């Protein structure tokens, strides 16, 4: 009888968590100016009405409540249903912070440590070679140090990406050739067996820089996904369901879309070429400048779970995850990480790197105010008077034009989604600034 009662209680708690929906409240009730928040929609509406994005959804949340929501368009420009906060998008690299949170959970439980060498889990990585700058014209060098999990979670491992993302040199071209970590983009000549097998195969290719010396956006989080699978003995998707998605009620977040989720998932678009523009019907309500991408990600059944870019989800679901981060590891009565672990999660893990180490990844200007924590970008503000620096917000985005921020001081999180590759219209900073200015100064 005791077991039955316990099972019923657990079941009721589970239903309560899954049923959570953000309450829409007047912004003024939480200290925000409604009129100022209304400046957000025109930024997105201009892009949509001009046909440069196929649709959009944007939500701003504070203290676990929704203070602003706007959306327009349909899941497909030629048909489909209207988008809203529950429409599903390919989140792409917005998968990375969630997988990083899973790594922090395992550290909290004592099952791994950020300073563990990768070779502890995959011995193949104990003696890596480096092709400086990713070029095979240079002599390969033995890596000065082994890759650690901290290197992977901060993109300082020396790994790179495919050329279609941000890959560097000859090494990146080999990533293309072999379909490295190709849960989404497998090679025509090499079958994908498992995430574990992909991790083992990747060790055969050289790094493009010595571990810990430069910030290079990479498949490092995919590799962390394989570490999670090896440590837990569970598929990455199952482990994330267990520790994050189910506890937070993120029931629309998944690596593989079921038929019912597919019905509310958007198509993927790309900017039209001049030849395609000439064929588009400009007499419609929207003068479309986008066409459906030849790769429509929602139709791809992945062979493994890409920790670097495989998730689909809605802005409402993702806001639950971000609200947990903003509330130091707890949301809706459910604690995912301890406050002590959250402090490590959000701490600058790249203090040893000078701005030039970020230059290739972030650009000349942004490299001066961007840093990286254990899974999140950190936008730094510098006081012009005192010269002191502080975190403005934490952020990241996805390859198909999705983005988010978390402002711990202002207690706001924002999630934006449309679906166009490559990501052309990053309005994250502009919109976050509007929300910042809408916050009443006490």
CSV table of C-alpha atoms in Angstrom, one decimal:
chain,number,residue,atom,x,y,z
A,1,UNK,CA,0.0,0.0,0.0
A,2,UNK,CA,2.8,2.4,0.9
A,3,UNK,CA,4.4,1.8,-2.5
A,4,UNK,CA,1.1,2.4,-4.2
A,5,UNK,CA,0.6,5.7,-2.4
A,6,UNK,CA,4.1,6.8,-3.2
A,7,UNK,CA,3.6,5.9,-6.9
A,8,UNK,CA,0.4,8.0,-7.0
A,9,UNK,CA,2.1,11.0,-5.4
A,10,UNK,CA,5.0,10.8,-7.8
A,11,UNK,CA,2.5,10.5,-10.7
A,12,UNK,CA,0.6,13.5,-9.5
A,13,UNK,CA,3.8,15.5,-9.2
A,14,UNK,CA,4.8,14.5,-12.7
A,15,UNK,CA,1.5,15.6,-14.1
A,16,UNK,CA,1.7,18.9,-12.3
A,17,UNK,CA,5.2,19.6,-13.6
A,18,UNK,CA,4.3,18.7,-17.2
A,19,UNK,CA,1.2,20.8,-17.1
A,20,UNK,CA,3.1,24.0,-16.2
A,21,UNK,CA,2.4,26.9,-18.5
A,22,UNK,CA,3.8,30.4,-18.1
A,23,UNK,CA,1.3,32.8,-16.7
A,24,UNK,CA,1.1,36.0,-18.8
A,25,UNK,CA,1.2,39.0,-16.5
A,26,UNK,CA,1.2,42.8,-16.9
A,27,UNK,CA,4.9,43.9,-17.2
A,28,UNK,CA,4.3,46.6,-14.7
A,29,UNK,CA,3.5,44.1,-12.0
A,30,UNK,CA,7.2,43.0,-12.2
A,31,UNK,CA,8.6,46.5,-12.7
A,32,UNK,CA,8.7,46.7,-16.5
A,33,UNK,CA,7.3,49.4,-18.8
A,34,UNK,CA,4.8,47.9,-21.3
A,35,UNK,CA,5.2,50.8,-23.8
A,36,UNK,CA,9.0,50.2,-24.0
A,37,UNK,CA,8.6,46.5,-24.5
A,38,UNK,CA,6.3,47.2,-27.5
A,39,UNK,CA,9.4,48.4,-29.3
A,40,UNK,CA,10.4,44.7,-29.8
A,41,UNK,CA,7.7,43.7,-32.3
A,42,UNK,CA,8.5,46.2,-35.0
A,43,UNK,CA,12.1,44.9,-35.2
A,44,UNK,CA,10.9,41.5,-36.0
A,45,UNK,CA,7.8,42.5,-38.0
A,46,UNK,CA,10.0,44.6,-40.4
A,47,UNK,CA,12.0,41.5,-41.2
A,48,UNK,CA,8.9,39.4,-41.7
A,49,UNK,CA,6.9,41.9,-43.8
A,50,UNK,CA,9.9,42.4,-46.0
A,51,UNK,CA,10.0,38.6,-46.6
A,52,UNK,CA,13.5,38.1,-45.1
A,53,UNK,CA,12.3,35.7,-42.4
A,54,UNK,CA,9.5,33.1,-42.8
A,55,UNK,CA,7.9,33.6,-39.4
A,56,UNK,CA,9.0,34.5,-35.8
A,57,UNK,CA,8.2,33.9,-32.2
A,58,UNK,CA,9.7,35.9,-29.3
A,59,UNK,CA,9.1,35.6,-25.6
A,60,UNK,CA,10.4,37.5,-22.6
A,61,UNK,CA,10.0,36.0,-19.1
A,62,UNK,CA,10.7,37.3,-15.6
A,63,UNK,CA,10.4,35.6,-12.2
A,64,UNK,CA,8.9,32.6,-14.0
A,65,UNK,CA,6.2,34.6,-15.7
A,66,UNK,CA,5.7,35.8,-19.2
A,67,UNK,CA,5.9,39.6,-19.6
A,68,UNK,CA,6.0,39.8,-23.3
A,69,UNK,CA,5.1,37.6,-26.2
A,70,UNK,CA,4.9,38.2,-30.0
A,71,UNK,CA,4.7,36.0,-33.1
A,72,UNK,CA,3.6,36.1,-36.7
A,73,UNK,CA,3.6,33.8,-39.8
A,74,UNK,CA,2.9,30.2,-40.4
A,75,UNK,CA,4.9,27.0,-40.1
A,76,UNK,CA,5.4,27.1,-43.9
A,77,UNK,CA,5.2,30.1,-46.1
A,78,UNK,CA,2.9,28.3,-48.6
A,79,UNK,CA,0.7,26.6,-46.1
A,80,UNK,CA,0.8,25.4,-42.5
A,81,UNK,CA,-0.6,26.6,-39.2
A,82,UNK,CA,0.0,29.9,-37.4
A,83,UNK,CA,3.1,30.0,-35.2
A,84,UNK,CA,3.0,30.7,-31.5
A,85,UNK,CA,5.0,30.1,-28.4
A,86,UNK,CA,4.4,26.3,-28.7
A,87,UNK,CA,5.5,26.0,-32.3
A,88,UNK,CA,8.6,23.7,-32.6
A,89,UNK,CA,11.9,24.9,-34.1
A,90,UNK,CA,15.2,23.2,-34.8
A,91,UNK,CA,17.2,24.7,-31.9
A,92,UNK,CA,20.6,23.7,-33.4
A,93,UNK,CA,23.4,25.0,-31.2
A,94,UNK,CA,20.9,26.0,-28.4
A,95,UNK,CA,21.3,22.3,-27.6
A,96,UNK,CA,24.8,23.0,-26.3
A,97,UNK,CA,23.9,24.8,-23.1
A,98,UNK,CA,21.5,22.0,-22.1
A,99,UNK,CA,24.1,19.3,-22.6
A,100,UNK,CA,26.6,21.5,-20.7
A,101,UNK,CA,24.1,21.5,-17.8
A,102,UNK,CA,24.0,17.7,-17.9
A,103,UNK,CA,27.7,17.7,-17.6
A,104,UNK,CA,27.5,20.0,-14.5
A,105,UNK,CA,24.9,17.6,-13.1
A,106,UNK,CA,27.3,14.7,-13.4
A,107,UNK,CA,30.1,16.7,-11.8
A,108,UNK,CA,27.7,17.6,-8.9
A,109,UNK,CA,27.1,13.9,-8.4
A,110,UNK,CA,30.8,13.1,-8.4
A,111,UNK,CA,30.7,11.0,-11.6
A,112,UNK,CA,33.1,13.2,-13.5
A,113,UNK,CA,35.1,16.5,-13.1
A,114,UNK,CA,35.7,19.3,-15.6
A,115,UNK,CA,39.4,18.8,-15.0
A,116,UNK,CA,39.2,15.1,-16.0
A,117,UNK,CA,41.2,14.3,-19.1
A,118,UNK,CA,39.1,13.2,-22.1
A,119,UNK,CA,41.4,10.1,-22.3
A,120,UNK,CA,39.9,8.9,-19.0
A,121,UNK,CA,36.7,8.1,-21.0
A,122,UNK,CA,38.1,7.7,-24.5
A,123,UNK,CA,41.8,6.5,-24.3
A,124,UNK,CA,42.1,7.3,-28.1
A,125,UNK,CA,42.6,11.0,-27.1
A,126,UNK,CA,45.8,10.5,-25.0
A,127,UNK,CA,48.3,11.5,-27.7
A,128,UNK,CA,46.7,14.0,-30.1
A,129,UNK,CA,48.5,15.8,-32.9
A,130,UNK,CA,48.0,19.5,-33.8
A,131,UNK,CA,47.9,21.0,-37.3
A,132,UNK,CA,48.5,24.6,-36.5
A,133,UNK,CA,45.6,26.8,-37.9
A,134,UNK,CA,44.1,23.6,-39.3
A,135,UNK,CA,46.6,23.5,-42.2
A,136,UNK,CA,48.4,20.4,-43.4
A,137,UNK,CA,51.0,22.6,-45.0
A,138,UNK,CA,52.6,22.9,-41.5
A,139,UNK,CA,54.3,20.1,-39.7
A,140,UNK,CA,52.1,18.3,-37.3
A,141,UNK,CA,53.0,18.8,-33.7
A,142,UNK,CA,52.3,16.7,-30.6
A,143,UNK,CA,49.7,18.4,-28.4
A,144,UNK,CA,51.3,20.2,-25.5
A,145,UNK,CA,48.6,19.0,-23.1
A,146,UNK,CA,45.7,16.6,-23.1
A,147,UNK,CA,42.2,17.7,-23.8
A,148,UNK,CA,40.1,18.0,-20.6
A,149,UNK,CA,36.3,18.2,-20.2
A,150,UNK,CA,36.8,21.9,-19.3
A,151,UNK,CA,38.4,22.4,-22.7
A,152,UNK,CA,35.4,20.8,-24.4
A,153,UNK,CA,32.8,22.7,-22.6
A,154,UNK,CA,34.5,26.0,-23.3
A,155,UNK,CA,35.5,25.3,-27.0
A,156,UNK,CA,39.2,25.5,-26.2
A,157,UNK,CA,40.0,21.9,-26.9
A,158,UNK,CA,41.6,22.5,-30.3
A,159,UNK,CA,38.7,20.7,-32.1
A,160,UNK,CA,36.9,22.5,-34.9
A,161,UNK,CA,33.7,22.2,-37.0
A,162,UNK,CA,32.7,21.4,-40.5
A,163,UNK,CA,33.4,24.2,-43.1
A,164,UNK,CA,29.6,24.8,-43.3
A,165,UNK,CA,29.6,25.9,-39.7
A,166,UNK,CA,32.8,27.6,-38.7
A,167,UNK,CA,35.5,25.1,-39.4
A,168,UNK,CA,39.1,26.0,-40.1
A,169,UNK,CA,41.4,24.9,-42.9
A,170,UNK,CA,42.3,21.4,-44.2
A,171,UNK,CA,41.2,19.8,-40.9
A,172,UNK,CA,37.6,21.2,-41.3
A,173,UNK,CA,37.5,19.9,-44.9
A,174,UNK,CA,38.2,16.4,-43.5
A,175,UNK,CA,35.4,16.9,-41.1
A,176,UNK,CA,33.2,17.5,-44.2
A,177,UNK,CA,34.6,14.5,-46.1
A,178,UNK,CA,34.1,12.1,-43.2
A,179,UNK,CA,30.9,13.5,-41.9
A,180,UNK,CA,32.4,13.9,-38.4
A,181,UNK,CA,29.9,13.7,-35.6
A,182,UNK,CA,27.3,13.5,-38.4
A,183,UNK,CA,24.1,12.7,-36.6
A,184,UNK,CA,22.5,15.3,-38.9
A,185,UNK,CA,25.0,15.4,-41.8
A,186,UNK,CA,26.5,11.9,-42.3
A,187,UNK,CA,29.0,11.2,-45.0
A,188,UNK,CA,27.7,9.3,-48.0
A,189,UNK,CA,30.7,7.0,-47.7
A,190,UNK,CA,30.7,6.3,-44.0
A,191,UNK,CA,27.8,4.9,-41.9
A,192,UNK,CA,27.0,6.4,-38.5
A,193,UNK,CA,26.9,3.6,-35.9
A,194,UNK,CA,26.6,5.4,-32.6
A,195,UNK,CA,27.7,8.6,-30.8
A,196,UNK,CA,30.4,6.5,-29.1
A,197,UNK,CA,31.8,5.3,-32.4
A,198,UNK,CA,31.8,8.9,-33.7
A,199,UNK,CA,33.9,10.0,-30.7
A,200,UNK,CA,36.4,7.2,-31.3
A,201,UNK,CA,36.7,8.1,-35.0
A,202,UNK,CA,37.2,11.8,-34.3
A,203,UNK,CA,40.4,11.0,-32.4
A,204,UNK,CA,42.1,10.1,-35.6
A,205,UNK,CA,42.0,13.7,-36.9
A,206,UNK,CA,44.4,16.4,-35.7
A,207,UNK,CA,43.5,19.4,-33.6
A,208,UNK,CA,43.8,22.9,-35.1
A,209,UNK,CA,45.4,24.4,-31.9
A,210,UNK,CA,46.9,23.2,-28.7
A,211,UNK,CA,44.3,22.6,-26.0
A,212,UNK,CA,43.6,25.6,-23.8
A,213,UNK,CA,45.3,28.1,-26.1
A,214,UNK,CA,42.5,29.4,-28.3
A,215,UNK,CA,38.7,29.6,-28.6
A,216,UNK,CA,37.5,27.6,-31.6
A,217,UNK,CA,33.8,26.8,-32.0
A,218,UNK,CA,33.7,23.1,-32.4
A,219,UNK,CA,32.1,19.7,-32.1
A,220,UNK,CA,33.3,19.5,-28.5
A,221,UNK,CA,29.8,19.5,-27.0
A,222,UNK,CA,28.9,16.5,-29.3
A,223,UNK,CA,31.9,14.8,-27.7
A,224,UNK,CA,30.7,15.7,-24.3
A,225,UNK,CA,27.4,14.0,-25.3
A,226,UNK,CA,29.3,10.8,-25.9
A,227,UNK,CA,31.1,11.2,-22.5
A,228,UNK,CA,27.6,11.4,-20.9
A,229,UNK,CA,26.5,8.2,-22.7
A,230,UNK,CA,29.6,6.4,-21.5
A,231,UNK,CA,29.4,7.6,-17.9
A,232,UNK,CA,25.6,7.0,-17.5
A,233,UNK,CA,25.2,4.0,-19.7
A,234,UNK,CA,22.2,5.7,-21.3
A,235,UNK,CA,21.5,7.3,-24.6
A,236,UNK,CA,21.9,11.1,-24.4
A,237,UNK,CA,18.3,11.8,-25.2
A,238,UNK,CA,17.2,9.4,-22.4
A,239,UNK,CA,19.5,11.0,-19.9
A,240,UNK,CA,18.4,14.6,-20.8
A,241,UNK,CA,14.7,13.5,-20.5
A,242,UNK,CA,15.4,12.1,-17.1
A,243,UNK,CA,17.3,15.0,-15.5
A,244,UNK,CA,16.0,18.1,-17.4
A,245,UNK,CA,13.1,17.7,-19.8
A,246,UNK,CA,10.7,15.7,-17.7
A,247,UNK,CA,11.4,17.5,-14.4
A,248,UNK,CA,10.9,20.9,-16.0
A,249,UNK,CA,7.9,19.9,-18.1
A,250,UNK,CA,9.7,20.4,-21.4
A,251,UNK,CA,7.4,18.0,-23.2
A,252,UNK,CA,8.0,19.4,-26.7
A,253,UNK,CA,11.8,19.2,-26.6
A,254,UNK,CA,13.2,16.2,-28.4
A,255,UNK,CA,16.0,14.9,-30.7
A,256,UNK,CA,13.5,13.0,-32.9
A,257,UNK,CA,10.1,14.4,-33.8
A,258,UNK,CA,7.0,12.2,-33.2
A,259,UNK,CA,4.2,12.6,-35.8
A,260,UNK,CA,2.2,14.8,-33.4
A,261,UNK,CA,5.1,17.1,-32.8
A,262,UNK,CA,5.9,17.2,-36.5
A,263,UNK,CA,2.5,18.8,-37.2
A,264,UNK,CA,3.6,22.0,-35.3
A,265,UNK,CA,7.2,22.1,-36.5
A,266,UNK,CA,8.3,24.7,-38.9
A,267,UNK,CA,10.1,24.2,-42.2
A,268,UNK,CA,13.7,25.3,-42.7
A,269,UNK,CA,14.4,28.2,-45.1
A,270,UNK,CA,17.4,29.8,-46.7
A,271,UNK,CA,17.9,33.2,-48.4
A,272,UNK,CA,16.9,33.1,-52.0
A,273,UNK,CA,19.5,33.5,-54.7
A,274,UNK,CA,19.0,36.1,-57.4
A,275,UNK,CA,17.7,33.5,-59.7
A,276,UNK,CA,15.3,32.2,-57.2
A,277,UNK,CA,14.1,35.7,-56.4
A,278,UNK,CA,13.1,36.2,-60.0
A,279,UNK,CA,10.8,33.1,-59.7
A,280,UNK,CA,9.1,34.2,-56.4
A,281,UNK,CA,5.6,35.7,-56.6
A,282,UNK,CA,6.1,39.3,-55.4
A,283,UNK,CA,2.4,40.1,-55.8
A,284,UNK,CA,1.5,38.2,-52.6
A,285,UNK,CA,1.0,39.8,-49.2
A,286,UNK,CA,4.7,39.1,-48.3
A,287,UNK,CA,7.4,39.7,-50.9
A,288,UNK,CA,9.3,36.5,-50.0
A,289,UNK,CA,13.1,36.6,-50.2
A,290,UNK,CA,13.4,33.1,-48.7
A,291,UNK,CA,13.0,29.6,-50.1
A,292,UNK,CA,12.7,26.2,-48.5
A,293,UNK,CA,16.1,24.8,-47.7
A,294,UNK,CA,17.2,21.7,-49.6
A,295,UNK,CA,17.9,20.3,-46.1
A,296,UNK,CA,14.7,20.4,-44.1
A,297,UNK,CA,16.0,19.3,-40.7
A,298,UNK,CA,12.6,18.2,-39.4
A,299,UNK,CA,12.5,15.4,-41.9
A,300,UNK,CA,15.9,14.0,-40.9
A,301,UNK,CA,15.8,10.9,-38.6
A,302,UNK,CA,19.2,11.1,-36.8
A,303,UNK,CA,21.2,8.0,-36.1
A,304,UNK,CA,22.6,9.5,-32.9
A,305,UNK,CA,21.9,12.4,-30.6
A,306,UNK,CA,23.8,15.4,-31.5
A,307,UNK,CA,24.8,17.2,-28.3
A,308,UNK,CA,26.0,20.1,-30.3
A,309,UNK,CA,22.9,20.8,-32.4
A,310,UNK,CA,20.2,18.0,-32.4
A,311,UNK,CA,17.3,19.3,-30.4
A,312,UNK,CA,14.0,20.6,-31.5
A,313,UNK,CA,11.8,22.6,-29.1
A,314,UNK,CA,9.5,25.6,-28.6
A,315,UNK,CA,10.4,29.0,-27.1
A,316,UNK,CA,8.0,28.2,-24.2
A,317,UNK,CA,9.9,25.0,-23.4
A,318,UNK,CA,13.3,26.6,-23.7
A,319,UNK,CA,12.2,29.4,-21.5
A,320,UNK,CA,11.5,26.8,-18.7
A,321,UNK,CA,15.1,25.7,-19.0
A,322,UNK,CA,16.4,29.3,-19.0
A,323,UNK,CA,14.2,30.3,-16.1
A,324,UNK,CA,15.8,27.4,-14.1
A,325,UNK,CA,19.2,28.9,-15.0
A,326,UNK,CA,18.1,32.4,-14.0
A,327,UNK,CA,16.8,31.1,-10.7
A,328,UNK,CA,20.1,29.5,-9.8
A,329,UNK,CA,19.3,26.0,-10.7
A,330,UNK,CA,15.6,25.7,-9.6
A,331,UNK,CA,12.3,26.3,-11.4
A,332,UNK,CA,8.7,25.6,-10.5
A,333,UNK,CA,9.7,23.9,-7.3
A,334,UNK,CA,12.1,21.5,-9.0
A,335,UNK,CA,15.9,21.8,-8.4
A,336,UNK,CA,18.1,20.7,-11.2
A,337,UNK,CA,21.5,22.0,-10.0
A,338,UNK,CA,22.7,23.2,-6.6
A,339,UNK,CA,23.5,26.9,-6.3
A,340,UNK,CA,27.2,25.9,-5.8
A,341,UNK,CA,27.2,24.1,-9.1
A,342,UNK,CA,25.4,26.9,-10.8
A,343,UNK,CA,28.1,29.3,-9.7
A,344,UNK,CA,30.7,27.1,-11.6
A,345,UNK,CA,28.3,26.7,-14.6
A,346,UNK,CA,28.1,30.5,-15.1
A,347,UNK,CA,31.7,31.4,-14.0
A,348,UNK,CA,34.2,32.6,-16.6
A,349,UNK,CA,36.1,29.5,-17.5
A,350,UNK,CA,38.4,31.3,-20.0
A,351,UNK,CA,40.1,33.9,-17.7
A,352,UNK,CA,43.5,32.8,-19.0
A,353,UNK,CA,42.7,33.7,-22.6
A,354,UNK,CA,43.5,37.1,-23.9
A,355,UNK,CA,40.9,38.9,-26.3
A,356,UNK,CA,42.9,37.8,-29.4
A,357,UNK,CA,42.1,34.2,-28.5
A,358,UNK,CA,38.4,34.9,-29.3
A,359,UNK,CA,39.1,37.0,-32.4
A,360,UNK,CA,38.4,34.4,-35.0
A,361,UNK,CA,35.3,33.1,-33.3
A,362,UNK,CA,33.7,36.4,-32.3
A,363,UNK,CA,35.3,39.0,-34.6
A,364,UNK,CA,37.5,42.0,-33.9
A,365,UNK,CA,35.1,44.1,-31.9
A,366,UNK,CA,33.1,41.5,-30.0
A,367,UNK,CA,36.3,39.7,-28.9
A,368,UNK,CA,36.9,42.5,-26.6
A,369,UNK,CA,33.8,42.0,-24.6
A,370,UNK,CA,32.9,38.3,-25.0
A,371,UNK,CA,34.0,35.5,-22.7
A,372,UNK,CA,32.8,32.0,-22.1
A,373,UNK,CA,31.5,30.0,-19.1
A,374,UNK,CA,30.8,26.3,-18.8
A,375,UNK,CA,28.3,26.3,-21.7
A,376,UNK,CA,27.2,29.9,-22.2
A,377,UNK,CA,28.6,33.0,-23.9
A,378,UNK,CA,29.1,35.9,-21.5
A,379,UNK,CA,28.5,39.4,-22.7
A,380,UNK,CA,30.6,41.8,-20.7
A,381,UNK,CA,29.8,45.4,-19.9
A,382,UNK,CA,32.6,47.8,-18.9
A,383,UNK,CA,31.8,50.9,-16.8
A,384,UNK,CA,33.2,53.8,-18.7
A,385,UNK,CA,33.9,55.7,-15.5
A,386,UNK,CA,35.4,53.1,-13.2
A,387,UNK,CA,36.7,50.7,-15.8
A,388,UNK,CA,35.1,47.8,-13.9
A,389,UNK,CA,33.6,45.0,-15.9
A,390,UNK,CA,30.6,42.9,-15.1
A,391,UNK,CA,28.4,40.3,-16.9
A,392,UNK,CA,25.6,42.0,-18.8
A,393,UNK,CA,23.9,38.7,-19.8
A,394,UNK,CA,24.6,35.1,-20.8
A,395,UNK,CA,23.6,34.0,-24.3
A,396,UNK,CA,23.8,31.7,-27.2
A,397,UNK,CA,22.1,30.9,-30.5
A,398,UNK,CA,21.5,28.4,-33.2
A,399,UNK,CA,22.4,28.0,-36.9
A,400,UNK,CA,18.9,28.5,-38.1
A,401,UNK,CA,18.3,31.9,-36.4
A,402,UNK,CA,17.3,31.0,-32.9
A,403,UNK,CA,18.8,32.9,-29.9
A,404,UNK,CA,18.4,33.5,-26.2
A,405,UNK,CA,19.7,35.5,-23.3
A,406,UNK,CA,19.7,35.3,-19.5
A,407,UNK,CA,20.1,38.5,-17.5
A,408,UNK,CA,20.6,37.4,-13.9
A,409,UNK,CA,20.6,41.0,-12.5
A,410,UNK,CA,17.5,42.0,-14.3
A,411,UNK,CA,15.8,38.6,-13.7
A,412,UNK,CA,14.9,38.3,-17.4
A,413,UNK,CA,15.2,35.6,-20.0
A,414,UNK,CA,14.4,36.0,-23.7
A,415,UNK,CA,14.0,33.4,-26.4
A,416,UNK,CA,13.7,34.2,-30.1
A,417,UNK,CA,13.1,31.8,-33.0
A,418,UNK,CA,12.7,31.8,-36.7
A,419,UNK,CA,14.1,29.2,-39.1
A,420,UNK,CA,16.5,30.4,-41.8
A,421,UNK,CA,20.0,29.1,-42.5
A,422,UNK,CA,22.6,30.5,-42.2
A,423,UNK,CA,21.7,32.7,-39.2
A,424,UNK,CA,21.4,36.2,-40.8
A,425,UNK,CA,19.5,38.4,-38.3
A,426,UNK,CA,20.8,38.3,-34.8
A,427,UNK,CA,18.7,40.8,-32.9
A,428,UNK,CA,19.5,39.3,-29.5
A,429,UNK,CA,21.6,42.2,-28.2
A,430,UNK,CA,19.2,44.9,-29.5
A,431,UNK,CA,16.1,43.3,-28.0
A,432,UNK,CA,17.9,42.5,-24.7
A,433,UNK,CA,18.8,46.2,-24.5
A,434,UNK,CA,15.1,47.2,-25.0
A,435,UNK,CA,14.1,44.9,-22.1
A,436,UNK,CA,16.9,46.3,-20.0
A,437,UNK,CA,15.6,49.9,-20.6
A,438,UNK,CA,12.1,48.8,-19.9
A,439,UNK,CA,13.1,47.7,-16.4
A,440,UNK,CA,12.0,50.4,-13.9
A,441,UNK,CA,14.9,51.8,-12.1
A,442,UNK,CA,14.2,51.9,-8.4
